[in-house]
mmCIF file of C-alpha atoms in Angstrom:
data_model
loop_
_atom_site.group_PDB
_atom_site.id
_atom_site.type_symbol
_atom_site.label_atom_id
_atom_site.label_comp_id
_atom_site.label_asym_id
_atom_site.label_seq_id
_atom_site.Cartn_x
_atom_site.Cartn_y
_atom_site.Cartn_z
ATOM 1 C CA MET M 219 -15.522 12.234 5.158
ATOM 2 C CA ASP M 220 -12.769 13.391 2.809
ATOM 3 C CA GLN M 221 -11.293 11.395 0.023
ATOM 4 C CA LEU M 222 -7.378 9.688 1.113
ATOM 5 C CA SER M 223 -9.840 8.491 4.375
ATOM 6 C CA GLN M 224 -12.319 6.703 1.660
ATOM 7 C CA THR M 225 -9.968 5.762 -0.181
ATOM 8 C CA PHE M 226 -7.946 4.426 3.119
ATOM 9 C CA GLN M 227 -11.189 2.156 4.527
ATOM 10 C CA ALA M 228 -12.152 1.164 0.884
ATOM 11 C CA LEU M 229 -8.369 -0.427 1.243
ATOM 12 C CA ALA M 230 -8.613 -1.719 4.547
ATOM 13 C CA ASP M 231 -10.799 -5.147 3.401
ATOM 14 C CA PRO M 232 -8.861 -7.681 1.966
ATOM 15 C CA THR M 233 -11.268 -8.756 -0.393
ATOM 16 C CA ARG M 234 -11.104 -5.385 -1.820
ATOM 17 C CA ARG M 235 -7.240 -5.448 -1.778
ATOM 18 C CA ALA M 236 -7.361 -8.916 -3.527
ATOM 19 C CA MET M 237 -10.140 -7.154 -6.174
ATOM 20 C CA LEU M 238 -7.458 -4.482 -7.096
ATOM 21 C CA ALA M 239 -4.441 -6.314 -7.185
ATOM 22 C CA HIS M 240 -6.476 -8.530 -9.537
ATOM 23 C CA LEU M 241 -7.484 -5.773 -12.069
ATOM 24 C CA ALA M 242 -4.112 -4.712 -11.636
ATOM 25 C CA LYS M 243 -3.363 -6.990 -14.210
ATOM 26 C CA GLY M 244 -5.752 -5.940 -16.344
ATOM 27 C CA GLU M 245 -9.881 -4.937 -17.118
ATOM 28 C CA SER M 246 -12.029 -7.577 -15.830
ATOM 29 C CA ASN M 247 -15.542 -8.018 -15.611
ATOM 30 C CA VAL M 248 -18.379 -8.470 -12.243
ATOM 31 C CA THR M 249 -18.505 -11.780 -13.165
ATOM 32 C CA ASP M 250 -14.999 -12.813 -13.469
ATOM 33 C CA LEU M 251 -14.019 -10.143 -10.717
ATOM 34 C CA ALA M 252 -15.951 -12.055 -8.583
ATOM 35 C CA LYS M 253 -15.742 -15.898 -9.340
ATOM 36 C CA PRO M 254 -12.514 -15.966 -6.293
ATOM 37 C CA PHE M 255 -15.363 -14.717 -4.145
ATOM 38 C CA LEU M 256 -18.472 -16.474 -4.514
ATOM 39 C CA LYS M 257 -17.894 -19.393 -2.187
ATOM 40 C CA GLU M 258 -16.945 -17.191 0.906
ATOM 41 C CA MET M 259 -19.924 -14.383 0.001
ATOM 42 C CA SER M 260 -22.969 -13.834 -2.645
ATOM 43 C CA LEU M 261 -22.897 -11.940 -5.418
ATOM 44 C CA PRO M 262 -24.580 -8.683 -4.517
ATOM 45 C CA ALA M 263 -21.810 -9.036 -1.380
ATOM 46 C CA VAL M 264 -19.065 -8.734 -4.106
ATOM 47 C CA THR M 265 -21.402 -5.834 -5.897
ATOM 48 C CA LYS M 266 -20.805 -3.958 -2.849
ATOM 49 C CA HIS M 267 -17.336 -4.056 -2.611
ATOM 50 C CA LEU M 268 -17.020 -2.797 -6.151
ATOM 51 C CA LYS M 269 -19.063 0.261 -5.277
ATOM 52 C CA VAL M 270 -16.824 0.947 -2.550
ATOM 53 C CA LEU M 271 -14.128 0.631 -4.528
ATOM 54 C CA GLU M 272 -15.481 3.135 -7.502
ATOM 55 C CA LYS M 273 -17.320 5.458 -4.712
ATOM 56 C CA ALA M 274 -13.818 5.320 -3.119
ATOM 57 C CA GLY M 275 -11.850 6.261 -7.077
ATOM 58 C CA LEU M 276 -9.777 3.216 -7.046
ATOM 59 C CA ILE M 277 -11.927 1.409 -10.134
ATOM 60 C CA THR M 278 -14.447 2.241 -12.921
ATOM 61 C CA LYS M 279 -17.456 0.291 -13.880
ATOM 62 C CA THR M 280 -19.125 0.809 -16.872
ATOM 63 C CA LYS M 281 -21.622 -0.720 -19.003
ATOM 64 C CA GLU M 282 -20.942 -3.437 -22.652
ATOM 65 C CA ALA M 283 -24.182 -4.531 -23.456
ATOM 66 C CA GLN M 284 -24.577 -7.588 -20.512
ATOM 67 C CA TRP M 285 -20.962 -7.155 -19.224
ATOM 68 C CA ARG M 286 -19.640 -4.673 -16.686
ATOM 69 C CA PRO M 287 -16.086 -4.084 -17.128
ATOM 70 C CA CYS M 288 -14.315 -3.003 -14.251
ATOM 71 C CA LYS M 289 -10.366 -1.233 -14.406
ATOM 72 C CA ILE M 290 -8.375 0.456 -11.783
ATOM 73 C CA LYS M 291 -7.864 3.940 -11.553
ATOM 74 C CA ALA M 292 -4.471 5.013 -12.095
ATOM 75 C CA ASP M 293 -4.994 8.071 -10.749
ATOM 76 C CA GLY M 294 -6.959 6.584 -7.628
ATOM 77 C CA LEU M 295 -4.069 5.649 -5.276
ATOM 78 C CA ARG M 296 -2.301 9.434 -5.962
ATOM 79 C CA ASP M 297 -3.260 11.155 -2.614
ATOM 80 C CA VAL M 298 -2.602 7.939 -0.658
ATOM 81 C CA ALA M 299 1.394 7.885 -2.282
ATOM 82 C CA ASP M 300 0.917 11.872 -2.108
ATOM 83 C CA TRP M 301 0.038 11.517 1.685
ATOM 84 C CA MET M 302 2.615 8.219 2.077
ATOM 85 C CA GLU M 303 5.578 9.848 0.504
ATOM 86 C CA HIS M 304 5.370 12.858 3.185
ATOM 87 C CA TYR M 305 6.066 9.709 5.955
ATOM 88 C CA ARG M 306 8.839 8.162 3.787
ATOM 89 C CA THR M 307 11.096 10.868 3.376
ATOM 90 C CA PHE M 308 10.322 11.228 7.371
ATOM 91 C CA TRP M 309 11.830 7.828 7.969
ATOM 92 C CA GLU M 310 14.300 7.754 5.108
ATOM 93 C CA GLU M 311 15.734 10.680 6.539
ATOM 94 C CA SER M 312 15.804 9.119 10.447
ATOM 95 C CA PHE M 313 17.181 6.124 8.968
ATOM 96 C CA ASP M 314 20.173 8.296 7.359
ATOM 97 C CA ARG M 315 20.579 9.874 11.065
ATOM 98 C CA LEU M 316 20.696 6.351 13.003
ATOM 99 C CA ASP M 317 23.521 5.083 9.908
ATOM 100 C CA ALA M 318 25.212 8.292 10.475
ATOM 101 C CA TYR M 319 25.097 8.323 14.274
ATOM 102 C CA LEU M 320 25.828 4.045 14.268
ATOM 103 C CA LYS M 321 29.284 4.434 12.709
ATOM 104 C CA THR M 322 30.454 7.201 14.776
ATOM 105 C CA VAL M 323 29.786 4.510 17.601
ATOM 106 C CA THR M 324 31.984 1.576 15.618
ATOM 107 C CA ALA M 325 34.803 3.515 14.758
ATOM 108 C CA LYS M 326 35.099 4.431 18.662
ATOM 109 C CA GLU M 327 34.438 0.418 18.923
ATOM 110 C CA LYS M 328 37.255 -0.179 16.463
ATOM 111 C CA LYS M 329 39.253 2.988 18.082
ATOM 112 C CA SER M 330 38.947 1.497 21.592
ATOM 113 C CA LYS M 331 39.977 -1.862 20.879
ATOM 114 C CA GLY M 332 42.919 -0.946 18.866
ATOM 115 C CA LYS M 333 44.365 0.895 21.460
ATOM 116 C CA LYS M 334 43.283 -2.036 24.673
ATOM 117 C CA ASN M 335 45.663 -4.265 21.861
ATOM 118 C CA GLY M 336 48.182 -1.955 21.919
ATOM 119 C CA ARG M 337 48.801 -2.070 25.629
ATOM 120 C CA LYS M 338 49.162 -6.261 25.698
ATOM 121 C CA LYS M 339 51.546 -6.111 23.551
#
């Protein structure tokens, strides 16, 4: 699987996105990251989610004595951002063309209404 697909696969899960949102606030250890999810899943399941994020290059996990600090990897989303940028540009150009078209339609309607109002007087 290519890196972009792996990243999208990792981002497809709401638990992993919530973990990324938590890590966006700063480094956190596995225990703290797992706390909000332990009512719904086991610690090994949380660890699996973290491994998916790590394998996708979205986080790094290190060892410090008994702690396993995790932090978001800044360049992990670069491929996704670059891929999305192409489509953002496409949509912005499409909206610009639509805006220009709507301005011409609106101008024609105003001109047409002006002529109708002029005939009534």
